[in-house]
Short mmCIF file of C-alpha atoms in Angstrom, two decimals:
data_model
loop_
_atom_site.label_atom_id
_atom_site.label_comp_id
_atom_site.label_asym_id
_atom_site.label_seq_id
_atom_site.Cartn_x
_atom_site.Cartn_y
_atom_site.Cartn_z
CA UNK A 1 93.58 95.87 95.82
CA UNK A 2 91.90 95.94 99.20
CA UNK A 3 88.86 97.31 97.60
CA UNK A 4 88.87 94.52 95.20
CA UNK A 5 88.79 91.95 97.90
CA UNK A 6 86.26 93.21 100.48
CA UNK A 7 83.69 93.32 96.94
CA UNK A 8 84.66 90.18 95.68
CA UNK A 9 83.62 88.65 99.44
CA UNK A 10 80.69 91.01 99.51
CA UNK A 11 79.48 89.51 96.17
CA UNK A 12 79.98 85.68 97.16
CA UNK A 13 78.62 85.69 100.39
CA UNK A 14 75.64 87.24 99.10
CA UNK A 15 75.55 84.72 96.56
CA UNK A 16 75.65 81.90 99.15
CA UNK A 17 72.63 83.24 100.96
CA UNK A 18 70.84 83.05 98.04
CA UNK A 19 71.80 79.70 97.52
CA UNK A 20 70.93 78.67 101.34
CA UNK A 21 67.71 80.03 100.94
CA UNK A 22 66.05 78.41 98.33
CA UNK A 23 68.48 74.73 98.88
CA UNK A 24 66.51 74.77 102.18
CA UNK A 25 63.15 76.52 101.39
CA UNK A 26 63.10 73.16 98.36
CA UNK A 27 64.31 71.38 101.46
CA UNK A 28 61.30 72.26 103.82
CA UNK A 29 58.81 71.90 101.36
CA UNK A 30 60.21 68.07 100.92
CA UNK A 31 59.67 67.13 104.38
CA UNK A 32 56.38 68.82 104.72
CA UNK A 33 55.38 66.36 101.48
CA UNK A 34 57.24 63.25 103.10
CA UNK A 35 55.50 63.77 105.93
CA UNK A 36 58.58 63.86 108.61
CA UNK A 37 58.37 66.16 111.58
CA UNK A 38 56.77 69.57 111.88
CA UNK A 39 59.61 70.41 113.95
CA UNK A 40 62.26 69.68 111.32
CA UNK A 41 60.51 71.53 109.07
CA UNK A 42 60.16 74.76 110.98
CA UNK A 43 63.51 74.34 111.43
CA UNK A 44 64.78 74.08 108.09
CA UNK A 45 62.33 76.82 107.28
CA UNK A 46 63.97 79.00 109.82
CA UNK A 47 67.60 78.67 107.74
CA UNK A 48 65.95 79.86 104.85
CA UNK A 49 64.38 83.24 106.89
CA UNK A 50 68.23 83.73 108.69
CA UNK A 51 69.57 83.65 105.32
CA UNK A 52 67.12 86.34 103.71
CA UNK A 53 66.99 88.44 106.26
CA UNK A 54 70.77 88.61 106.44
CA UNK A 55 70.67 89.22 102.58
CA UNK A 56 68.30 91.80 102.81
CA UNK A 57 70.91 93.40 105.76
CA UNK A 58 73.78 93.63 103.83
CA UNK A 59 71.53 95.22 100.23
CA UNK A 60 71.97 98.75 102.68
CA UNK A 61 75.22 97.97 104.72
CA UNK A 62 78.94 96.73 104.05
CA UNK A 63 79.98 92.93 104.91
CA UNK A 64 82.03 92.36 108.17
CA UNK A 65 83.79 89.64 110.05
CA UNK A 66 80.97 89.87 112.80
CA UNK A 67 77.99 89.96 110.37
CA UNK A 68 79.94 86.23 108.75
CA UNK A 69 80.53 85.09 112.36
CA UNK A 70 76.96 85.80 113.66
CA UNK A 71 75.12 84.41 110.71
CA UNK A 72 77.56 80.88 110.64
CA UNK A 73 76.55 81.00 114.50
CA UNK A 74 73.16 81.05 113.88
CA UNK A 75 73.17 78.77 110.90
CA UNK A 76 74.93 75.75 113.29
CA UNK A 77 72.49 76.61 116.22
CA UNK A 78 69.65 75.83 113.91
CA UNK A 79 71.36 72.62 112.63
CA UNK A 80 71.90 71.73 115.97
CA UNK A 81 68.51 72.15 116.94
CA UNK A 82 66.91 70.36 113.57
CA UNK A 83 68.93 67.46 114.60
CA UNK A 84 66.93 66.76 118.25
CA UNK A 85 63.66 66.22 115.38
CA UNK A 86 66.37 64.17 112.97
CA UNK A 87 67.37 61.51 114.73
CA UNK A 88 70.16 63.23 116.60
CA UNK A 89 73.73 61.84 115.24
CA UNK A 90 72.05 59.07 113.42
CA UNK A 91 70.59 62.19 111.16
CA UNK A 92 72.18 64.24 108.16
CA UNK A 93 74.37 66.05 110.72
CA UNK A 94 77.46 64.98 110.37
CA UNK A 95 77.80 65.73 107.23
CA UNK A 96 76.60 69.38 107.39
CA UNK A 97 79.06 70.77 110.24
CA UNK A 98 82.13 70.36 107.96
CA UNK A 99 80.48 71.84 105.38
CA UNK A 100 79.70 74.59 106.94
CA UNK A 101 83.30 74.62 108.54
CA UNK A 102 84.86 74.70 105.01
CA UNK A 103 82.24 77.37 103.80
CA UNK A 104 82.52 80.09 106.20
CA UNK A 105 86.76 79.63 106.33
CA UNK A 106 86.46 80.92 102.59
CA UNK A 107 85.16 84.54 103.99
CA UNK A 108 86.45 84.55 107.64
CA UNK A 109 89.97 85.63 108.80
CA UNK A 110 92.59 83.23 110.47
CA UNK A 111 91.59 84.83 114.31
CA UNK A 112 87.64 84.97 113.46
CA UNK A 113 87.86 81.77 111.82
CA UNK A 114 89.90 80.03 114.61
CA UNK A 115 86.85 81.50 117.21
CA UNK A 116 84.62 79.74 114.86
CA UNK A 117 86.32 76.13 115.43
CA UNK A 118 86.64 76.79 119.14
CA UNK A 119 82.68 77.64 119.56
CA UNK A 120 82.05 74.58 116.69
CA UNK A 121 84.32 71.65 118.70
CA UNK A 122 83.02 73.19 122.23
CA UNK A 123 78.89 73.47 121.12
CA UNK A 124 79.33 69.85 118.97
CA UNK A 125 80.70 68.18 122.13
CA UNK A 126 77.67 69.61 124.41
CA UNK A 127 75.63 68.43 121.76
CA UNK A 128 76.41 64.82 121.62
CA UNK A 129 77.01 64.36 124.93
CA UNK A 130 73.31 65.39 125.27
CA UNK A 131 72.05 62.85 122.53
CA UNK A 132 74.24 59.99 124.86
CA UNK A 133 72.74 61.14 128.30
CA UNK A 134 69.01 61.59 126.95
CA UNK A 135 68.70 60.27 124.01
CA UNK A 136 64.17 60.31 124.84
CA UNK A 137 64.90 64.24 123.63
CA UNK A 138 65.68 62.80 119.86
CA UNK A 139 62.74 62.18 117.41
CA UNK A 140 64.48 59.08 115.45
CA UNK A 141 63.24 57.74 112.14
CA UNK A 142 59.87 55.69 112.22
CA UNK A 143 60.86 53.32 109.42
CA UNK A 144 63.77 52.82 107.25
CA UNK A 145 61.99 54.41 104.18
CA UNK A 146 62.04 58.08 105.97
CA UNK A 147 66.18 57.63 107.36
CA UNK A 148 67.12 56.64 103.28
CA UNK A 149 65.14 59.59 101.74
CA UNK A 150 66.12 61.86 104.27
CA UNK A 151 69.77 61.13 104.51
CA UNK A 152 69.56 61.09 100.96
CA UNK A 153 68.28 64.00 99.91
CA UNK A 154 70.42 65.75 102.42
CA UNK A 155 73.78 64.55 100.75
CA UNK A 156 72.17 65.31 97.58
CA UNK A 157 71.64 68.76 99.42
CA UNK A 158 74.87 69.09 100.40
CA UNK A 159 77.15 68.03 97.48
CA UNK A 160 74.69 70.73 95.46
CA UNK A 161 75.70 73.23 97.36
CA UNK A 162 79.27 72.41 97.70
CA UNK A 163 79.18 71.77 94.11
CA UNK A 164 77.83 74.98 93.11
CA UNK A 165 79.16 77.13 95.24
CA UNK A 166 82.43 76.03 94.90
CA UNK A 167 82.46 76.29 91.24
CA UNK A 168 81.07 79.71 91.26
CA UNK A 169 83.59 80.80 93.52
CA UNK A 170 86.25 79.48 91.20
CA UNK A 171 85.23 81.67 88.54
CA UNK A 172 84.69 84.67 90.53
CA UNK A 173 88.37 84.08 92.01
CA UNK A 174 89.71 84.25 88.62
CA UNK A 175 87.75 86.78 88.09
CA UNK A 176 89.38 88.76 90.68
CA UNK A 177 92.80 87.37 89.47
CA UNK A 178 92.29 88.83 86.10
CA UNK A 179 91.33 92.30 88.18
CA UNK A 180 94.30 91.81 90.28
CA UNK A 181 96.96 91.54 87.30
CA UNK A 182 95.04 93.96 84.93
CA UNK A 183 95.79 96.40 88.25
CA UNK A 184 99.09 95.56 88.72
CA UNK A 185 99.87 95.95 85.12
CA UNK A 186 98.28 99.54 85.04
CA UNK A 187 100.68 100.18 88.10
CA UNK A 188 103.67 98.80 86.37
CA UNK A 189 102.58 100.97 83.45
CA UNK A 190 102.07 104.24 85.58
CA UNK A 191 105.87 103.62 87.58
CA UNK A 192 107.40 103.48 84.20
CA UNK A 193 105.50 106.50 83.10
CA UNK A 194 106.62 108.36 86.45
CA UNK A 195 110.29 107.06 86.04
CA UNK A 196 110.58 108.40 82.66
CA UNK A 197 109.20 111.98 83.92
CA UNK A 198 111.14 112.16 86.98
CA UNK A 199 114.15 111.55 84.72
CA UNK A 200 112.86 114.50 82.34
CA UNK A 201 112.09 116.94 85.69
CA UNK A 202 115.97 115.99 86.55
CA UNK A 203 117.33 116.74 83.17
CA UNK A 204 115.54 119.99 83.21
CA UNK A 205 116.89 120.69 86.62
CA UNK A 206 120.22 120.40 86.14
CA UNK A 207 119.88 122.15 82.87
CA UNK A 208 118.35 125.03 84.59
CA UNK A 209 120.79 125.25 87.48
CA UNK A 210 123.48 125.11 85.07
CA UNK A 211 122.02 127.86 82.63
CA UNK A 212 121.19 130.27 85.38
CA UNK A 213 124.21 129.34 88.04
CA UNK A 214 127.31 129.48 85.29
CA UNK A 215 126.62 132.84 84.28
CA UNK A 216 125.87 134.36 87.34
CA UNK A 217 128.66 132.93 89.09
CA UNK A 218 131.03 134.43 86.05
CA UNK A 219 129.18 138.06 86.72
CA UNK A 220 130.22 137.80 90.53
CA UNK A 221 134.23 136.64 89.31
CA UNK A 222 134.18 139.31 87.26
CA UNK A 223 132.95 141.85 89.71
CA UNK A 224 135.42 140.58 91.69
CA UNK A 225 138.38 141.13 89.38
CA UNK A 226 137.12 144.84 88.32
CA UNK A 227 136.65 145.62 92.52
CA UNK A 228 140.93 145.04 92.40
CA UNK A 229 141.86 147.54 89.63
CA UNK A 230 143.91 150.40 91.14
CA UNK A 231 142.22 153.15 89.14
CA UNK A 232 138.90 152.39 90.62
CA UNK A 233 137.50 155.10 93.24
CA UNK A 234 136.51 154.51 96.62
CA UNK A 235 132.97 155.24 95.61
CA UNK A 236 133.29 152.98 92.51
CA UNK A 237 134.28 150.20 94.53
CA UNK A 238 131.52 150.52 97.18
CA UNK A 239 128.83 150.25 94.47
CA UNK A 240 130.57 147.27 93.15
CA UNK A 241 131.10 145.72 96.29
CA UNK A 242 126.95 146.29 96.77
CA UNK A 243 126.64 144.83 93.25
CA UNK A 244 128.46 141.84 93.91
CA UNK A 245 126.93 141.28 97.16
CA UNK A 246 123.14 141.67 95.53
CA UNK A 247 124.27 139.28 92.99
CA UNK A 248 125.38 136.64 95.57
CA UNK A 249 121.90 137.20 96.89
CA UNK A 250 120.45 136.41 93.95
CA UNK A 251 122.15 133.40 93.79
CA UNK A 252 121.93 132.18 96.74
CA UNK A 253 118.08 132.71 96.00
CA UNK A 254 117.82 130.68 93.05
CA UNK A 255 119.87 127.69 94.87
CA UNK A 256 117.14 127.80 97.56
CA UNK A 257 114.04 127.80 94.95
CA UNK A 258 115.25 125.13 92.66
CA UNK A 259 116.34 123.08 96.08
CA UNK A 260 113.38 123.74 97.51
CA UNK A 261 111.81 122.81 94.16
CA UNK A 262 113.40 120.30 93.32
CA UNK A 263 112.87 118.74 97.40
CA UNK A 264 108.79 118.73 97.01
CA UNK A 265 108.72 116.66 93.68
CA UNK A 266 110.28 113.68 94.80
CA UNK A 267 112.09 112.61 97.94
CA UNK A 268 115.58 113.53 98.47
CA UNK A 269 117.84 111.36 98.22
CA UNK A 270 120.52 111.48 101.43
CA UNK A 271 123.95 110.58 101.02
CA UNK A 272 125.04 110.03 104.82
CA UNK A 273 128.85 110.04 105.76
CA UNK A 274 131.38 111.12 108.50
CA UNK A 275 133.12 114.37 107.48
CA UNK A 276 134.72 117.30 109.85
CA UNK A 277 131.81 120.01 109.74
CA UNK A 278 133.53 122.41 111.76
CA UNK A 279 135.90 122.54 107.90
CA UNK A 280 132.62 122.81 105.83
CA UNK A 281 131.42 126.11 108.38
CA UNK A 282 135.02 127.72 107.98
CA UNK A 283 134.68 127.02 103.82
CA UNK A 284 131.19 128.65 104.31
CA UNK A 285 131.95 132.13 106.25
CA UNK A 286 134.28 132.93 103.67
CA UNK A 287 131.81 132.35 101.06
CA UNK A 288 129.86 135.22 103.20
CA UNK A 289 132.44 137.56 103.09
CA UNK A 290 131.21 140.49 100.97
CA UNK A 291 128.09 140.38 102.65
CA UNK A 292 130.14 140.50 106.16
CA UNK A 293 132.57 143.43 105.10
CA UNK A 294 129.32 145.00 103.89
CA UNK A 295 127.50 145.51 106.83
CA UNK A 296 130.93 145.55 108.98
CA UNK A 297 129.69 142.18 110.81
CA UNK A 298 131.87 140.25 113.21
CA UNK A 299 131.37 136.66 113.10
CA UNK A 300 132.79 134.52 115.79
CA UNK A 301 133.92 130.82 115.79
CA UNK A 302 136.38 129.49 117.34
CA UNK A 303 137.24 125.52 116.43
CA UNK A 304 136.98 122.64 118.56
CA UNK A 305 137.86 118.90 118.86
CA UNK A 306 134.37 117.30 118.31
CA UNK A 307 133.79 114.16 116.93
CA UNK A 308 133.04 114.04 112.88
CA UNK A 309 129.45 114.45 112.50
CA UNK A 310 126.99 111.53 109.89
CA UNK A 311 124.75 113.57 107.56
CA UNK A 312 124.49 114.21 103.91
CA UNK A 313 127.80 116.73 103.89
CA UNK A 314 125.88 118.78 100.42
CA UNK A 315 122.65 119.26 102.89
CA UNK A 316 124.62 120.13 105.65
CA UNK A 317 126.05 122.70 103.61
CA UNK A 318 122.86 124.07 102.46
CA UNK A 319 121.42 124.40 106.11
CA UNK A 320 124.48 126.74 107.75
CA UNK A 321 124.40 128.50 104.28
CA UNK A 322 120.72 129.68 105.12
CA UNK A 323 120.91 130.26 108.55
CA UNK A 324 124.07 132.34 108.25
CA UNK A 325 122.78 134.11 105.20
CA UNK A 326 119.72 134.99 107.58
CA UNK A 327 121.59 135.83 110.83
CA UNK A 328 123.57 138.36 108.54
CA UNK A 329 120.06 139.97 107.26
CA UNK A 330 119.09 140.67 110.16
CA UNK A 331 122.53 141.82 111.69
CA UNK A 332 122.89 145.36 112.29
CA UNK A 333 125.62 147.08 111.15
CA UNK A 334 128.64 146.42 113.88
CA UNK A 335 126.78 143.69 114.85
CA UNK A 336 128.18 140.37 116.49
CA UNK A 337 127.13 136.78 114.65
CA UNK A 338 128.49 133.96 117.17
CA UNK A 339 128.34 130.11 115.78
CA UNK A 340 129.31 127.38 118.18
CA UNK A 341 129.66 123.70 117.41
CA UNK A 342 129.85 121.16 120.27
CA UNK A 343 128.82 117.31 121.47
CA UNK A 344 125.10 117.15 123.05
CA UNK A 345 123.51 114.49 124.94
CA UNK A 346 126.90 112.22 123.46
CA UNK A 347 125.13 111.00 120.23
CA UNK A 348 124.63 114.64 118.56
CA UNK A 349 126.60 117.65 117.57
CA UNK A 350 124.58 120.63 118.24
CA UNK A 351 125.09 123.66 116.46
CA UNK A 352 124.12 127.14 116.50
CA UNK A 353 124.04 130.33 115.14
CA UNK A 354 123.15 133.07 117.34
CA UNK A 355 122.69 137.45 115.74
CA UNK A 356 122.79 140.60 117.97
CA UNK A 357 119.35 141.72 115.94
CA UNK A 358 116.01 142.45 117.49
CA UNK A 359 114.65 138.71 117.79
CA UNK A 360 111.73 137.46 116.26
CA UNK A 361 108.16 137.72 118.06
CA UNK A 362 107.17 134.80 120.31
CA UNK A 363 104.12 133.59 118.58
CA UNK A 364 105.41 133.36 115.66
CA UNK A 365 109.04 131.08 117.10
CA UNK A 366 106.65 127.47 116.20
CA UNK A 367 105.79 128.44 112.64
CA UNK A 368 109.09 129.77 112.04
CA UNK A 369 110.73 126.79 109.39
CA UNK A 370 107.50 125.61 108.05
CA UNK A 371 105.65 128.90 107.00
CA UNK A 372 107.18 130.98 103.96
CA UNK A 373 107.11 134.74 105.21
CA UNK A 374 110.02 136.96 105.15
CA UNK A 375 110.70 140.14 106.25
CA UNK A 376 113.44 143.24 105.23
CA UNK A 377 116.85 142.74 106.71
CA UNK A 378 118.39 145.88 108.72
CA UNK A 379 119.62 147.07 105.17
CA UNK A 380 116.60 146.83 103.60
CA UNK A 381 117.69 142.95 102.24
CA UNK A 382 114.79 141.06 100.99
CA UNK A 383 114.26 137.07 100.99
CA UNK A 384 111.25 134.72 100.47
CA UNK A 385 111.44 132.49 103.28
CA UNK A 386 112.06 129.48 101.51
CA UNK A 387 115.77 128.95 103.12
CA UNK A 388 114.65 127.99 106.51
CA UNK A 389 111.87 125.70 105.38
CA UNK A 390 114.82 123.48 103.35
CA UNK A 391 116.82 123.66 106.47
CA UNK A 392 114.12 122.01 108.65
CA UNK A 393 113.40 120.08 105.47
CA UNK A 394 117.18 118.51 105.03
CA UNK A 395 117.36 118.34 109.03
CA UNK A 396 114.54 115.82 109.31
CA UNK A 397 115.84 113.37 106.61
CA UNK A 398 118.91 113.78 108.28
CA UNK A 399 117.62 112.79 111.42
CA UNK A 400 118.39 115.84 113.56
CA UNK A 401 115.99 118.71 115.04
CA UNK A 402 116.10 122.24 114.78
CA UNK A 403 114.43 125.36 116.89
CA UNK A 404 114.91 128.70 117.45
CA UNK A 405 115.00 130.89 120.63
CA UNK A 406 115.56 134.52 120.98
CA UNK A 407 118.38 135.59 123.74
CA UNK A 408 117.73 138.35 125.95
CA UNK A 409 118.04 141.92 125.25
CA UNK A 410 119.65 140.65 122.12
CA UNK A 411 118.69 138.50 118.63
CA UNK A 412 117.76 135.30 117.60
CA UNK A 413 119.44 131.89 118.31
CA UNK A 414 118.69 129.35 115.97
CA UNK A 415 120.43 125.75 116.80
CA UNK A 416 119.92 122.23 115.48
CA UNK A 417 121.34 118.84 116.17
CA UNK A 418 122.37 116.00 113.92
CA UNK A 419 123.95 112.83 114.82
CA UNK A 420 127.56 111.69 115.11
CA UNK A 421 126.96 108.12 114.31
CA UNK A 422 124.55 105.28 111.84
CA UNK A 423 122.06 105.08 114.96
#
């Protein structure tokens, strides 16, 4: 749309240049064959070399407020001058500075256009105050014959180019109209094209986490069930407690890619409330609990009275899912996970997770939650990387912050904050 406006100026103002120059080249010529002034003539000769040589400026370079401004400067300075050899105020003046006015408002902004009045009331005043206090600087008229023809011809000058211009602006401004709706329609056009898509891509989504979730979530039940039967070896049930535990990897994986997925096509939509997180972290270290027995983990949180935290409770879900599912990875065996919940700062509940691993490198602490690397856990667990981008990811739109530190002579602490109230 922009584009469309800064051409259609281009286009007119260029036009009225060309107009300028020959109205007042026709317009020099005339006086030369009435025989009035050699000054007025030069001087109306001079418009029409301003306005060609600002034509020929803006064939190679783009239209600005200061090119309009300097060349409506110019043109008045030259009126005002044409008028000492025109009979000063008795002259065609008057009726060429609101012309002019009305001409350059159609191309200049409201602030460049309200400089424009300011230097046009301040220069007009100086101007006709000079024509009262010495008025032996004027050339007037010699007879009434030259004053008629030339007032004459000026007003037939000026309604001409009012006339003209103002007609062929018309069109071009429907013109532009009709390129204004014809875009708007295409955009109309494209939004229902993209809403009907988006509603597809979210069909297929939710077909695809259904397809792939239900029966993977059955395999892990029944795994489950089998892991109780009495008759089952020791041996037997290690392999399907493994089993069961890869398998809750697995799906854990495929929550993060079509998340993830799912979070890059269109923007998420974030259902803020109050609701006790310190509930949803309990709910979620049970979840864990294969993976924790596995590797003989010991996670410790103890509950506290905090205030209910605002964020999207699904998102907030997602986040401690990842960054417990990674503190566990990269958990030792016997190893200590500690998550703490409590008020920061009075507007925030900051939370963190904290493993007794080997840390994490220094330089690499900043790219952390926006680059997708991942490395083996201590038993060999592999990962994409993809959970701790969506973190930072559902964080942000959350409003809240998240960064990671390693502690000394021990793992890594990853905490983030997220408000407790609207703002």
């Amino acid at each position: 749309m922009e584009d469309f406006s800064i051409d259609f100026k281009e286009k007119n103002f260029k036009q009225l240049l060309v107009f300028v120059s020959i109205l007042t080249f026709i317009f020099s010529a005339f006086n030369i064959f009435i025989g009035l002034p050699i000054g007025l003539t030069v001087s109306a000769f001079s418009f029409s070399i301003i306005s060609i040589s600002f034509y020929l400026y803006l064939l190679k370079n783009p239209l600005t407020q200061v090119i309009i401004f300097t060349y409506t400067i110019l043109v008045l300075i030259t009126i005002f001058i044409t008028s000492y050899f025109n009979s000063g105020i008795e002259g065609p003046l008057i009726m060429f500075l609101p012309l002019i006015l009305f001409i350059s408002n159609l191309f200049l902004n409201n602030k460049t256009s309200f400089y424009l009045l300011i230097f046009l009331s301040i220069s007009s005043l100086i101007v006709f105050y000079d024509f009262y206090t010495h008025p032996e600087k004027i050339s007037f008229y010699t007879n009434r014959e030259d004053k008629f023809i030339d007032i004459g011809f000026s007003a037939i000058l000026s309604f001409v180019l009012s006339y003209f211009f103002t007609r062929f602006y018309k069109k071009e401004s429907q013109l532009y109209l009709n390129k204004l709706i014809e875009a708007k329609e295409i955009v109309n056009d494209q939004k229902i094209k993209l809403s009907k898509l988006n509603d597809q891509k979210n069909t297929i989504f939710a077909t695809i986490f259904h397809d792939l979730r239900t029966p993977i979530g059955n395999t892990i039940s029944l795994f489950d069930y089998i892991k109780n039967i009495k008759s089952l070896t020791a041996e037997e049930k290690i392999l399907l407690s493994k089993t069961s535990s890869q398998i809750n990897n697995t799906l854990q994986l495929i929550d993060n890619l079509l998340i993830w997925a799912r979070s890059q096509m269109d923007n998420s939509t974030v259902n803020l409330s109050h609701f006790d997180s310190q509930q949803e972290i309990v709910s979620i270290i049970s979840t864990f609990k294969l993976n924790i027995e596995e590797k003989n983990i010991k996670v410790n949180y103890t509950r506290k009275q905090i205030p209910k935290v605002y964020a999207d409770r699904e998102h907030f879900g997602i986040i401690c899912r990842n960054l417990l599912s990674n503190a566990i990875k990269f958990t030792p065996s016997f190893g200590n996970i500690n998550i703490e919940a409590a008020v920061h700062e009075n507007n925030y509940i900051l939370f963190s997770i904290s493993d007794s691993g080997i840390g994490m490198d220094e330089s690499l602490l900043p790219k952390l939650f926006t680059v997708f690397s991942s490395t083996l856990g201590t038993n060999k667990e592999k990962g994409t990387g993809i959970g701790l981008n969506i973190s930072k990811h559902f964080i942000d739109i959350n409003r809240g912050i998240i960064w990671a530190e390693n502690i000394p002579n021990s793992g890594l602490k990853v905490s983030f904050i997220l408000p407790i109230n609207p703002s």
